[in-house]
mmCIF file with all atom_site columns, C-alpha atoms and ligand atoms in Angstrom:
data_model
loop_
_atom_site.group_PDB
_atom_site.id
_atom_site.type_symbol
_atom_site.label_atom_id
_atom_site.label_alt_id
_atom_site.label_comp_id
_atom_site.label_asym_id
_atom_site.label_entity_id
_atom_site.label_seq_id
_atom_site.pdbx_PDB_ins_code
_atom_site.Cartn_x
_atom_site.Cartn_y
_atom_site.Cartn_z
_atom_site.occupancy
_atom_site.B_iso_or_equiv
_atom_site.pdbx_formal_charge
_atom_site.auth_seq_id
_atom_site.auth_comp_id
_atom_site.auth_asym_id
_atom_site.auth_atom_id
_atom_site.pdbx_PDB_model_num
ATOM   1   C CA  . UNK A 1 1   ? 7.796  9.920   -25.162 1.00 0.00 ? 1   UNK A CA  1
ATOM   2   C CA  . UNK A 1 2   ? 9.141  12.802  -23.059 1.00 0.00 ? 2   UNK A CA  1
ATOM   3   C CA  . UNK A 1 3   ? 8.928  10.695  -19.887 1.00 0.00 ? 3   UNK A CA  1
ATOM   4   C CA  . UNK A 1 4   ? 11.418 8.149   -21.252 1.00 0.00 ? 4   UNK A CA  1
ATOM   5   C CA  . UNK A 1 5   ? 15.076 8.263   -20.059 1.00 0.00 ? 5   UNK A CA  1
ATOM   6   C CA  . UNK A 1 6   ? 17.582 9.524   -22.670 1.00 0.00 ? 6   UNK A CA  1
ATOM   7   C CA  . UNK A 1 7   ? 18.756 6.078   -23.848 1.00 0.00 ? 7   UNK A CA  1
ATOM   8   C CA  . UNK A 1 8   ? 15.170 4.914   -24.428 1.00 0.00 ? 8   UNK A CA  1
ATOM   9   C CA  . UNK A 1 9   ? 14.329 8.194   -26.155 1.00 0.00 ? 9   UNK A CA  1
ATOM   10  C CA  . UNK A 1 10  ? 17.178 7.686   -28.584 1.00 0.00 ? 10  UNK A CA  1
ATOM   11  C CA  . UNK A 1 11  ? 15.821 4.238   -29.500 1.00 0.00 ? 11  UNK A CA  1
ATOM   12  C CA  . UNK A 1 12  ? 12.301 5.660   -29.908 1.00 0.00 ? 12  UNK A CA  1
ATOM   13  C CA  . UNK A 1 13  ? 13.597 8.431   -32.198 1.00 0.00 ? 13  UNK A CA  1
ATOM   14  C CA  . UNK A 1 14  ? 15.616 5.935   -34.226 1.00 0.00 ? 14  UNK A CA  1
ATOM   15  C CA  . UNK A 1 15  ? 12.541 3.756   -34.705 1.00 0.00 ? 15  UNK A CA  1
ATOM   16  C CA  . UNK A 1 16  ? 10.650 6.811   -35.960 1.00 0.00 ? 16  UNK A CA  1
ATOM   17  C CA  . UNK A 1 17  ? 13.482 7.785   -38.298 1.00 0.00 ? 17  UNK A CA  1
ATOM   18  C CA  . UNK A 1 18  ? 13.365 4.253   -39.705 1.00 0.00 ? 18  UNK A CA  1
ATOM   19  C CA  . UNK A 1 19  ? 9.643  4.594   -40.443 1.00 0.00 ? 19  UNK A CA  1
ATOM   20  C CA  . UNK A 1 20  ? 8.576  2.283   -37.653 1.00 0.00 ? 20  UNK A CA  1
ATOM   21  C CA  . UNK A 1 21  ? 5.481  3.114   -35.640 1.00 0.00 ? 21  UNK A CA  1
ATOM   22  C CA  . UNK A 1 22  ? 6.614  0.999   -32.679 1.00 0.00 ? 22  UNK A CA  1
ATOM   23  C CA  . UNK A 1 23  ? 6.204  2.519   -29.219 1.00 0.00 ? 23  UNK A CA  1
ATOM   24  C CA  . UNK A 1 24  ? 8.914  2.219   -26.611 1.00 0.00 ? 24  UNK A CA  1
ATOM   25  C CA  . UNK A 1 25  ? 7.448  1.382   -23.204 1.00 0.00 ? 25  UNK A CA  1
ATOM   26  C CA  . UNK A 1 26  ? 9.053  1.609   -19.816 1.00 0.00 ? 26  UNK A CA  1
ATOM   27  C CA  . UNK A 1 27  ? 8.001  -1.222  -17.566 1.00 0.00 ? 27  UNK A CA  1
ATOM   28  C CA  . UNK A 1 28  ? 7.610  -0.831  -13.786 1.00 0.00 ? 28  UNK A CA  1
ATOM   29  C CA  . UNK A 1 29  ? 9.801  -3.893  -13.327 1.00 0.00 ? 29  UNK A CA  1
ATOM   30  C CA  . UNK A 1 30  ? 13.198 -5.068  -14.600 1.00 0.00 ? 30  UNK A CA  1
ATOM   31  C CA  . UNK A 1 31  ? 13.444 -6.393  -18.149 1.00 0.00 ? 31  UNK A CA  1
ATOM   32  C CA  . UNK A 1 32  ? 17.197 -6.922  -17.816 1.00 0.00 ? 32  UNK A CA  1
ATOM   33  C CA  . UNK A 1 33  ? 17.139 -10.539 -18.860 1.00 0.00 ? 33  UNK A CA  1
ATOM   34  C CA  . UNK A 1 34  ? 14.970 -12.357 -21.429 1.00 0.00 ? 34  UNK A CA  1
ATOM   35  C CA  . UNK A 1 35  ? 13.136 -14.170 -18.618 1.00 0.00 ? 35  UNK A CA  1
ATOM   36  C CA  . UNK A 1 36  ? 12.452 -10.874 -16.820 1.00 0.00 ? 36  UNK A CA  1
ATOM   37  C CA  . UNK A 1 37  ? 11.246 -9.282  -20.027 1.00 0.00 ? 37  UNK A CA  1
ATOM   38  C CA  . UNK A 1 38  ? 8.928  -12.160 -20.912 1.00 0.00 ? 38  UNK A CA  1
ATOM   39  C CA  . UNK A 1 39  ? 7.430  -12.062 -17.437 1.00 0.00 ? 39  UNK A CA  1
ATOM   40  C CA  . UNK A 1 40  ? 7.018  -8.276  -17.566 1.00 0.00 ? 40  UNK A CA  1
ATOM   41  C CA  . UNK A 1 41  ? 5.084  -8.237  -20.872 1.00 0.00 ? 41  UNK A CA  1
ATOM   42  C CA  . UNK A 1 42  ? 3.432  -11.653 -20.522 1.00 0.00 ? 42  UNK A CA  1
ATOM   43  C CA  . UNK A 1 43  ? 4.876  -13.348 -23.603 1.00 0.00 ? 43  UNK A CA  1
ATOM   44  C CA  . UNK A 1 44  ? 6.852  -16.518 -24.209 1.00 0.00 ? 44  UNK A CA  1
ATOM   45  C CA  . UNK A 1 45  ? 10.574 -16.255 -23.549 1.00 0.00 ? 45  UNK A CA  1
ATOM   46  C CA  . UNK A 1 46  ? 11.149 -17.235 -27.206 1.00 0.00 ? 46  UNK A CA  1
ATOM   47  C CA  . UNK A 1 47  ? 9.445  -13.980 -28.214 1.00 0.00 ? 47  UNK A CA  1
ATOM   48  C CA  . UNK A 1 48  ? 12.113 -11.866 -26.519 1.00 0.00 ? 48  UNK A CA  1
ATOM   49  C CA  . UNK A 1 49  ? 14.702 -10.650 -29.010 1.00 0.00 ? 49  UNK A CA  1
ATOM   50  C CA  . UNK A 1 50  ? 18.064 -10.578 -27.205 1.00 0.00 ? 50  UNK A CA  1
ATOM   51  C CA  . UNK A 1 51  ? 20.575 -8.198  -28.793 1.00 0.00 ? 51  UNK A CA  1
ATOM   52  C CA  . UNK A 1 52  ? 23.885 -9.982  -28.160 1.00 0.00 ? 52  UNK A CA  1
ATOM   53  C CA  . UNK A 1 53  ? 27.235 -8.429  -29.112 1.00 0.00 ? 53  UNK A CA  1
ATOM   54  C CA  . UNK A 1 54  ? 30.185 -10.621 -30.058 1.00 0.00 ? 54  UNK A CA  1
ATOM   55  C CA  . UNK A 1 55  ? 33.721 -9.599  -31.021 1.00 0.00 ? 55  UNK A CA  1
ATOM   56  C CA  . UNK A 1 56  ? 35.463 -11.132 -33.987 1.00 0.00 ? 56  UNK A CA  1
ATOM   57  C CA  . UNK A 1 57  ? 38.726 -12.727 -32.892 1.00 0.00 ? 57  UNK A CA  1
ATOM   58  C CA  . UNK A 1 58  ? 41.010 -11.373 -35.563 1.00 0.00 ? 58  UNK A CA  1
ATOM   59  C CA  . UNK A 1 59  ? 39.557 -8.079  -36.772 1.00 0.00 ? 59  UNK A CA  1
ATOM   60  C CA  . UNK A 1 60  ? 38.018 -7.243  -33.378 1.00 0.00 ? 60  UNK A CA  1
ATOM   61  C CA  . UNK A 1 61  ? 34.795 -6.092  -35.017 1.00 0.00 ? 61  UNK A CA  1
ATOM   62  C CA  . UNK A 1 62  ? 31.489 -6.060  -33.156 1.00 0.00 ? 62  UNK A CA  1
ATOM   63  C CA  . UNK A 1 63  ? 28.828 -8.449  -34.478 1.00 0.00 ? 63  UNK A CA  1
ATOM   64  C CA  . UNK A 1 64  ? 25.217 -8.171  -33.340 1.00 0.00 ? 64  UNK A CA  1
ATOM   65  C CA  . UNK A 1 65  ? 23.257 -11.404 -33.118 1.00 0.00 ? 65  UNK A CA  1
ATOM   66  C CA  . UNK A 1 66  ? 19.566 -10.793 -32.382 1.00 0.00 ? 66  UNK A CA  1
ATOM   67  C CA  . UNK A 1 67  ? 18.565 -14.048 -30.792 1.00 0.00 ? 67  UNK A CA  1
ATOM   68  C CA  . UNK A 1 68  ? 15.366 -15.615 -29.551 1.00 0.00 ? 68  UNK A CA  1
ATOM   69  C CA  . UNK A 1 69  ? 15.256 -15.619 -25.751 1.00 0.00 ? 69  UNK A CA  1
ATOM   70  C CA  . UNK A 1 70  ? 14.760 -19.365 -25.967 1.00 0.00 ? 70  UNK A CA  1
ATOM   71  C CA  . UNK A 1 71  ? 18.088 -19.947 -27.763 1.00 0.00 ? 71  UNK A CA  1
ATOM   72  C CA  . UNK A 1 72  ? 21.823 -19.889 -27.145 1.00 0.00 ? 72  UNK A CA  1
ATOM   73  C CA  . UNK A 1 73  ? 24.071 -18.676 -29.901 1.00 0.00 ? 73  UNK A CA  1
ATOM   74  C CA  . UNK A 1 74  ? 26.322 -21.415 -31.321 1.00 0.00 ? 74  UNK A CA  1
ATOM   75  C CA  . UNK A 1 75  ? 29.563 -19.503 -32.029 1.00 0.00 ? 75  UNK A CA  1
ATOM   76  C CA  . UNK A 1 76  ? 30.905 -22.318 -34.199 1.00 0.00 ? 76  UNK A CA  1
ATOM   77  C CA  . UNK A 1 77  ? 27.864 -22.086 -36.394 1.00 0.00 ? 77  UNK A CA  1
ATOM   78  C CA  . UNK A 1 78  ? 28.122 -18.266 -36.510 1.00 0.00 ? 78  UNK A CA  1
ATOM   79  C CA  . UNK A 1 79  ? 31.747 -18.583 -37.561 1.00 0.00 ? 79  UNK A CA  1
ATOM   80  C CA  . UNK A 1 80  ? 30.578 -20.140 -40.862 1.00 0.00 ? 80  UNK A CA  1
ATOM   81  C CA  . UNK A 1 81  ? 28.167 -17.295 -41.382 1.00 0.00 ? 81  UNK A CA  1
ATOM   82  C CA  . UNK A 1 82  ? 30.456 -14.408 -40.367 1.00 0.00 ? 82  UNK A CA  1
ATOM   83  C CA  . UNK A 1 83  ? 33.599 -15.903 -41.869 1.00 0.00 ? 83  UNK A CA  1
ATOM   84  C CA  . UNK A 1 84  ? 35.649 -15.373 -38.742 1.00 0.00 ? 84  UNK A CA  1
ATOM   85  C CA  . UNK A 1 85  ? 35.825 -16.825 -35.218 1.00 0.00 ? 85  UNK A CA  1
ATOM   86  C CA  . UNK A 1 86  ? 33.694 -15.013 -32.688 1.00 0.00 ? 86  UNK A CA  1
ATOM   87  C CA  . UNK A 1 87  ? 34.716 -14.332 -29.131 1.00 0.00 ? 87  UNK A CA  1
ATOM   88  C CA  . UNK A 1 88  ? 32.959 -12.844 -26.181 1.00 0.00 ? 88  UNK A CA  1
ATOM   89  C CA  . UNK A 1 89  ? 32.528 -9.136  -25.874 1.00 0.00 ? 89  UNK A CA  1
ATOM   90  C CA  . UNK A 1 90  ? 33.062 -7.615  -22.439 1.00 0.00 ? 90  UNK A CA  1
ATOM   91  C CA  . UNK A 1 91  ? 30.809 -4.928  -20.979 1.00 0.00 ? 91  UNK A CA  1
ATOM   92  C CA  . UNK A 1 92  ? 33.100 -2.075  -22.049 1.00 0.00 ? 92  UNK A CA  1
ATOM   93  C CA  . UNK A 1 93  ? 33.273 -3.372  -25.651 1.00 0.00 ? 93  UNK A CA  1
ATOM   94  C CA  . UNK A 1 94  ? 29.477 -3.637  -25.786 1.00 0.00 ? 94  UNK A CA  1
ATOM   95  C CA  . UNK A 1 95  ? 29.075 -0.093  -24.524 1.00 0.00 ? 95  UNK A CA  1
ATOM   96  C CA  . UNK A 1 96  ? 31.695 1.255   -26.923 1.00 0.00 ? 96  UNK A CA  1
ATOM   97  C CA  . UNK A 1 97  ? 30.206 -0.548  -29.936 1.00 0.00 ? 97  UNK A CA  1
ATOM   98  C CA  . UNK A 1 98  ? 26.540 0.179   -29.224 1.00 0.00 ? 98  UNK A CA  1
ATOM   99  C CA  . UNK A 1 99  ? 26.398 3.147   -26.851 1.00 0.00 ? 99  UNK A CA  1
ATOM   100 C CA  . UNK A 1 100 ? 24.275 1.099   -24.391 1.00 0.00 ? 100 UNK A CA  1
ATOM   101 C CA  . UNK A 1 101 ? 24.917 -0.953  -21.255 1.00 0.00 ? 101 UNK A CA  1
ATOM   102 C CA  . UNK A 1 102 ? 24.308 -4.715  -21.154 1.00 0.00 ? 102 UNK A CA  1
ATOM   103 C CA  . UNK A 1 103 ? 20.726 -5.441  -20.150 1.00 0.00 ? 103 UNK A CA  1
ATOM   104 C CA  . UNK A 1 104 ? 19.299 -2.685  -22.343 1.00 0.00 ? 104 UNK A CA  1
ATOM   105 C CA  . UNK A 1 105 ? 21.150 -3.075  -25.655 1.00 0.00 ? 105 UNK A CA  1
ATOM   106 C CA  . UNK A 1 106 ? 18.620 -2.440  -28.413 1.00 0.00 ? 106 UNK A CA  1
ATOM   107 C CA  . UNK A 1 107 ? 18.616 -3.881  -31.945 1.00 0.00 ? 107 UNK A CA  1
ATOM   108 C CA  . UNK A 1 108 ? 18.793 -0.394  -33.549 1.00 0.00 ? 108 UNK A CA  1
ATOM   109 C CA  . UNK A 1 109 ? 20.013 3.076   -32.604 1.00 0.00 ? 109 UNK A CA  1
ATOM   110 C CA  . UNK A 1 110 ? 23.663 2.212   -32.053 1.00 0.00 ? 110 UNK A CA  1
ATOM   111 C CA  . UNK A 1 111 ? 26.707 4.487   -31.809 1.00 0.00 ? 111 UNK A CA  1
ATOM   112 C CA  . UNK A 1 112 ? 28.068 2.918   -34.993 1.00 0.00 ? 112 UNK A CA  1
ATOM   113 C CA  . UNK A 1 113 ? 26.546 0.669   -37.652 1.00 0.00 ? 113 UNK A CA  1
ATOM   114 C CA  . UNK A 1 114 ? 27.001 -2.999  -36.674 1.00 0.00 ? 114 UNK A CA  1
ATOM   115 C CA  . UNK A 1 115 ? 26.980 -6.111  -38.878 1.00 0.00 ? 115 UNK A CA  1
ATOM   116 C CA  . UNK A 1 116 ? 23.752 -7.813  -37.805 1.00 0.00 ? 116 UNK A CA  1
ATOM   117 C CA  . UNK A 1 117 ? 22.247 -11.287 -37.889 1.00 0.00 ? 117 UNK A CA  1
ATOM   118 C CA  . UNK A 1 118 ? 18.779 -12.343 -36.805 1.00 0.00 ? 118 UNK A CA  1
ATOM   119 C CA  . UNK A 1 119 ? 17.798 -15.722 -35.382 1.00 0.00 ? 119 UNK A CA  1
ATOM   120 C CA  . UNK A 1 120 ? 15.409 -17.419 -37.839 1.00 0.00 ? 120 UNK A CA  1
ATOM   121 C CA  . UNK A 1 121 ? 13.443 -18.773 -34.870 1.00 0.00 ? 121 UNK A CA  1
ATOM   122 C CA  . UNK A 1 122 ? 12.163 -15.254 -34.177 1.00 0.00 ? 122 UNK A CA  1
ATOM   123 C CA  . UNK A 1 123 ? 10.381 -15.203 -37.568 1.00 0.00 ? 123 UNK A CA  1
ATOM   124 C CA  . UNK A 1 124 ? 7.719  -17.728 -36.426 1.00 0.00 ? 124 UNK A CA  1
ATOM   125 C CA  . UNK A 1 125 ? 6.048  -15.234 -34.085 1.00 0.00 ? 125 UNK A CA  1
ATOM   126 C CA  . UNK A 1 126 ? 3.480  -12.640 -34.969 1.00 0.00 ? 126 UNK A CA  1
ATOM   127 C CA  . UNK A 1 127 ? 5.180  -10.163 -32.667 1.00 0.00 ? 127 UNK A CA  1
ATOM   128 C CA  . UNK A 1 128 ? 8.336  -10.069 -30.566 1.00 0.00 ? 128 UNK A CA  1
ATOM   129 C CA  . UNK A 1 129 ? 9.776  -7.739  -27.935 1.00 0.00 ? 129 UNK A CA  1
ATOM   130 C CA  . UNK A 1 130 ? 13.218 -6.117  -27.982 1.00 0.00 ? 130 UNK A CA  1
ATOM   131 C CA  . UNK A 1 131 ? 15.163 -4.006  -25.511 1.00 0.00 ? 131 UNK A CA  1
ATOM   132 C CA  . UNK A 1 132 ? 14.993 -0.254  -25.963 1.00 0.00 ? 132 UNK A CA  1
ATOM   133 C CA  . UNK A 1 133 ? 18.105 1.196   -24.347 1.00 0.00 ? 133 UNK A CA  1
ATOM   134 C CA  . UNK A 1 134 ? 17.548 0.629   -20.625 1.00 0.00 ? 134 UNK A CA  1
ATOM   135 C CA  . UNK A 1 135 ? 16.943 -2.437  -18.407 1.00 0.00 ? 135 UNK A CA  1
ATOM   136 C CA  . UNK A 1 136 ? 13.241 -1.521  -18.165 1.00 0.00 ? 136 UNK A CA  1
ATOM   137 C CA  . UNK A 1 137 ? 12.457 -0.376  -21.719 1.00 0.00 ? 137 UNK A CA  1
ATOM   138 C CA  . UNK A 1 138 ? 11.084 -2.530  -24.503 1.00 0.00 ? 138 UNK A CA  1
ATOM   139 C CA  . UNK A 1 139 ? 9.233  -2.273  -27.788 1.00 0.00 ? 139 UNK A CA  1
ATOM   140 C CA  . UNK A 1 140 ? 6.964  -4.699  -29.591 1.00 0.00 ? 140 UNK A CA  1
ATOM   141 C CA  . UNK A 1 141 ? 7.576  -5.356  -33.270 1.00 0.00 ? 141 UNK A CA  1
ATOM   142 C CA  . UNK A 1 142 ? 6.787  -7.842  -36.049 1.00 0.00 ? 142 UNK A CA  1
ATOM   143 C CA  . UNK A 1 143 ? 9.907  -9.908  -36.795 1.00 0.00 ? 143 UNK A CA  1
ATOM   144 C CA  . UNK A 1 144 ? 9.799  -9.014  -40.492 1.00 0.00 ? 144 UNK A CA  1
ATOM   145 C CA  . UNK A 1 145 ? 9.812  -5.369  -39.540 1.00 0.00 ? 145 UNK A CA  1
ATOM   146 C CA  . UNK A 1 146 ? 12.783 -5.949  -37.213 1.00 0.00 ? 146 UNK A CA  1
ATOM   147 C CA  . UNK A 1 147 ? 14.655 -7.558  -40.110 1.00 0.00 ? 147 UNK A CA  1
ATOM   148 C CA  . UNK A 1 148 ? 13.845 -4.559  -42.275 1.00 0.00 ? 148 UNK A CA  1
ATOM   149 C CA  . UNK A 1 149 ? 14.939 -1.854  -39.847 1.00 0.00 ? 149 UNK A CA  1
ATOM   150 C CA  . UNK A 1 150 ? 18.131 -3.624  -38.731 1.00 0.00 ? 150 UNK A CA  1
ATOM   151 C CA  . UNK A 1 151 ? 19.164 -4.800  -42.227 1.00 0.00 ? 151 UNK A CA  1
ATOM   152 C CA  . UNK A 1 152 ? 20.038 -8.005  -40.428 1.00 0.00 ? 152 UNK A CA  1
ATOM   153 C CA  . UNK A 1 153 ? 20.482 -11.317 -42.238 1.00 0.00 ? 153 UNK A CA  1
ATOM   154 C CA  . UNK A 1 154 ? 18.103 -14.011 -41.028 1.00 0.00 ? 154 UNK A CA  1
ATOM   155 C CA  . UNK A 1 155 ? 20.099 -17.132 -40.211 1.00 0.00 ? 155 UNK A CA  1
ATOM   156 C CA  . UNK A 1 156 ? 20.178 -20.198 -37.988 1.00 0.00 ? 156 UNK A CA  1
ATOM   157 C CA  . UNK A 1 157 ? 22.158 -19.050 -34.914 1.00 0.00 ? 157 UNK A CA  1
ATOM   158 C CA  . UNK A 1 158 ? 21.739 -21.939 -32.480 1.00 0.00 ? 158 UNK A CA  1
HETATM 159 N N1  . 5CA B 2 .   ? 16.617 -6.370  -21.809 1.00 0.00 ? 201 5CA B N1  1
HETATM 160 C C1  . 5CA B 2 .   ? 16.864 -7.817  -21.947 1.00 0.00 ? 201 5CA B C1  1
HETATM 161 C C2  . 5CA B 2 .   ? 15.789 -8.459  -22.800 1.00 0.00 ? 201 5CA B C2  1
HETATM 162 S S1  . 5CA B 2 .   ? 15.724 -7.885  -24.440 1.00 0.00 ? 201 5CA B S1  1
HETATM 163 C C3  . 5CA B 2 .   ? 18.189 -8.019  -22.479 1.00 0.00 ? 201 5CA B C3  1
HETATM 164 O O1  . 5CA B 2 .   ? 18.893 -7.072  -22.863 1.00 0.00 ? 201 5CA B O1  1
HETATM 165 N N2  . 5CA B 2 .   ? 18.579 -9.307  -22.562 1.00 0.00 ? 201 5CA B N2  1
HETATM 166 S S2  . 5CA B 2 .   ? 19.915 -9.764  -23.335 1.00 0.00 ? 201 5CA B S2  1
HETATM 167 O O2  . 5CA B 2 .   ? 19.940 -11.189 -23.218 1.00 0.00 ? 201 5CA B O2  1
HETATM 168 O O3  . 5CA B 2 .   ? 19.927 -9.235  -24.644 1.00 0.00 ? 201 5CA B O3  1
HETATM 169 O O4  . 5CA B 2 .   ? 21.098 -9.081  -22.582 1.00 0.00 ? 201 5CA B O4  1
HETATM 170 C C4  . 5CA B 2 .   ? 21.736 -9.693  -21.593 1.00 0.00 ? 201 5CA B C4  1
HETATM 171 C C5  . 5CA B 2 .   ? 22.883 -10.439 -22.232 1.00 0.00 ? 201 5CA B C5  1
HETATM 172 O O5  . 5CA B 2 .   ? 24.101 -9.743  -22.042 1.00 0.00 ? 201 5CA B O5  1
HETATM 173 C C6  . 5CA B 2 .   ? 23.134 -11.821 -21.682 1.00 0.00 ? 201 5CA B C6  1
HETATM 174 O O6  . 5CA B 2 .   ? 22.378 -12.799 -22.326 1.00 0.00 ? 201 5CA B O6  1
HETATM 175 C C7  . 5CA B 2 .   ? 24.611 -12.030 -21.915 1.00 0.00 ? 201 5CA B C7  1
HETATM 176 O O7  . 5CA B 2 .   ? 24.802 -12.601 -23.192 1.00 0.00 ? 201 5CA B O7  1
HETATM 177 C C8  . 5CA B 2 .   ? 25.145 -10.643 -21.973 1.00 0.00 ? 201 5CA B C8  1
HETATM 178 N N3  . 5CA B 2 .   ? 25.927 -10.387 -20.766 1.00 0.00 ? 201 5CA B N3  1
HETATM 179 C C9  . 5CA B 2 .   ? 25.527 -10.366 -19.488 1.00 0.00 ? 201 5CA B C9  1
HETATM 180 N N4  . 5CA B 2 .   ? 26.530 -10.067 -18.688 1.00 0.00 ? 201 5CA B N4  1
HETATM 181 C C10 . 5CA B 2 .   ? 27.628 -9.897  -19.426 1.00 0.00 ? 201 5CA B C10 1
HETATM 182 C C11 . 5CA B 2 .   ? 28.981 -9.553  -19.161 1.00 0.00 ? 201 5CA B C11 1
HETATM 183 N N5  . 5CA B 2 .   ? 29.443 -9.335  -17.950 1.00 0.00 ? 201 5CA B N5  1
HETATM 184 N N6  . 5CA B 2 .   ? 29.822 -9.479  -20.210 1.00 0.00 ? 201 5CA B N6  1
HETATM 185 C C12 . 5CA B 2 .   ? 29.369 -9.644  -21.453 1.00 0.00 ? 201 5CA B C12 1
HETATM 186 N N7  . 5CA B 2 .   ? 28.117 -9.961  -21.775 1.00 0.00 ? 201 5CA B N7  1
HETATM 187 C C13 . 5CA B 2 .   ? 27.218 -10.092 -20.769 1.00 0.00 ? 201 5CA B C13 1
#
C-alpha cells in the first residue's frame, strides 16, 4: 500500500476503516474513463462503477450517482428521486465536494459526506470496479458491499 500515491492511499485507508478487505491497485495504463478502466482490468464496461457528481440546482448540494459504465444518468429521472433538479458539476465543484479530480473520483473517502445513489444495473454483477482516487487506481468490489460502504440508495438512474 505504501507505493500508492496519496489520493489512492486515502481511498485504501477509507476502505479498511469501513471494514472492506478490497485492495486498491494502480494500473500501468490510464483508467480515466470507464472504457479505459474496462480495458485495463479486462471486464465489461458495464462493470465499471462511475462516480459522477451532480449539483442540485436550488440548494447547490453535491449528489453522487454511482453509475454503470454502460449507462448515462437520466437527470429527469434522478430529479424524482432526489426531489430537486440536478445540474452539471464543473471540475472545481467536483474537487471541492469530493477532494478528488475528475477521472479518479472514488465512491468513498470524500472530503465531506455526500448524498449517494447507486445504479441498480450494477447489482447484476458478481464484482465491479471503481476508481480509487487517481486516473490509474481502481478497486474490485461486490456491488452489495459497495452499497453497504457508501450507504447509497439503489435506484434506476438511466
Ligand atoms: N476512473 C474512471 C473509471 S471509474 C472514472 O473516473 N470514470 S468516470 O466516468 O467516473 O469519470 C469521468 C466522468 O467525469 C465523465 O463521465 C464525466 O461525467 C465527468 N467529467 C469529465 N469531464 C468533465 C468536466 N470537464 N466537467 C465535469 N464533469 C466532467
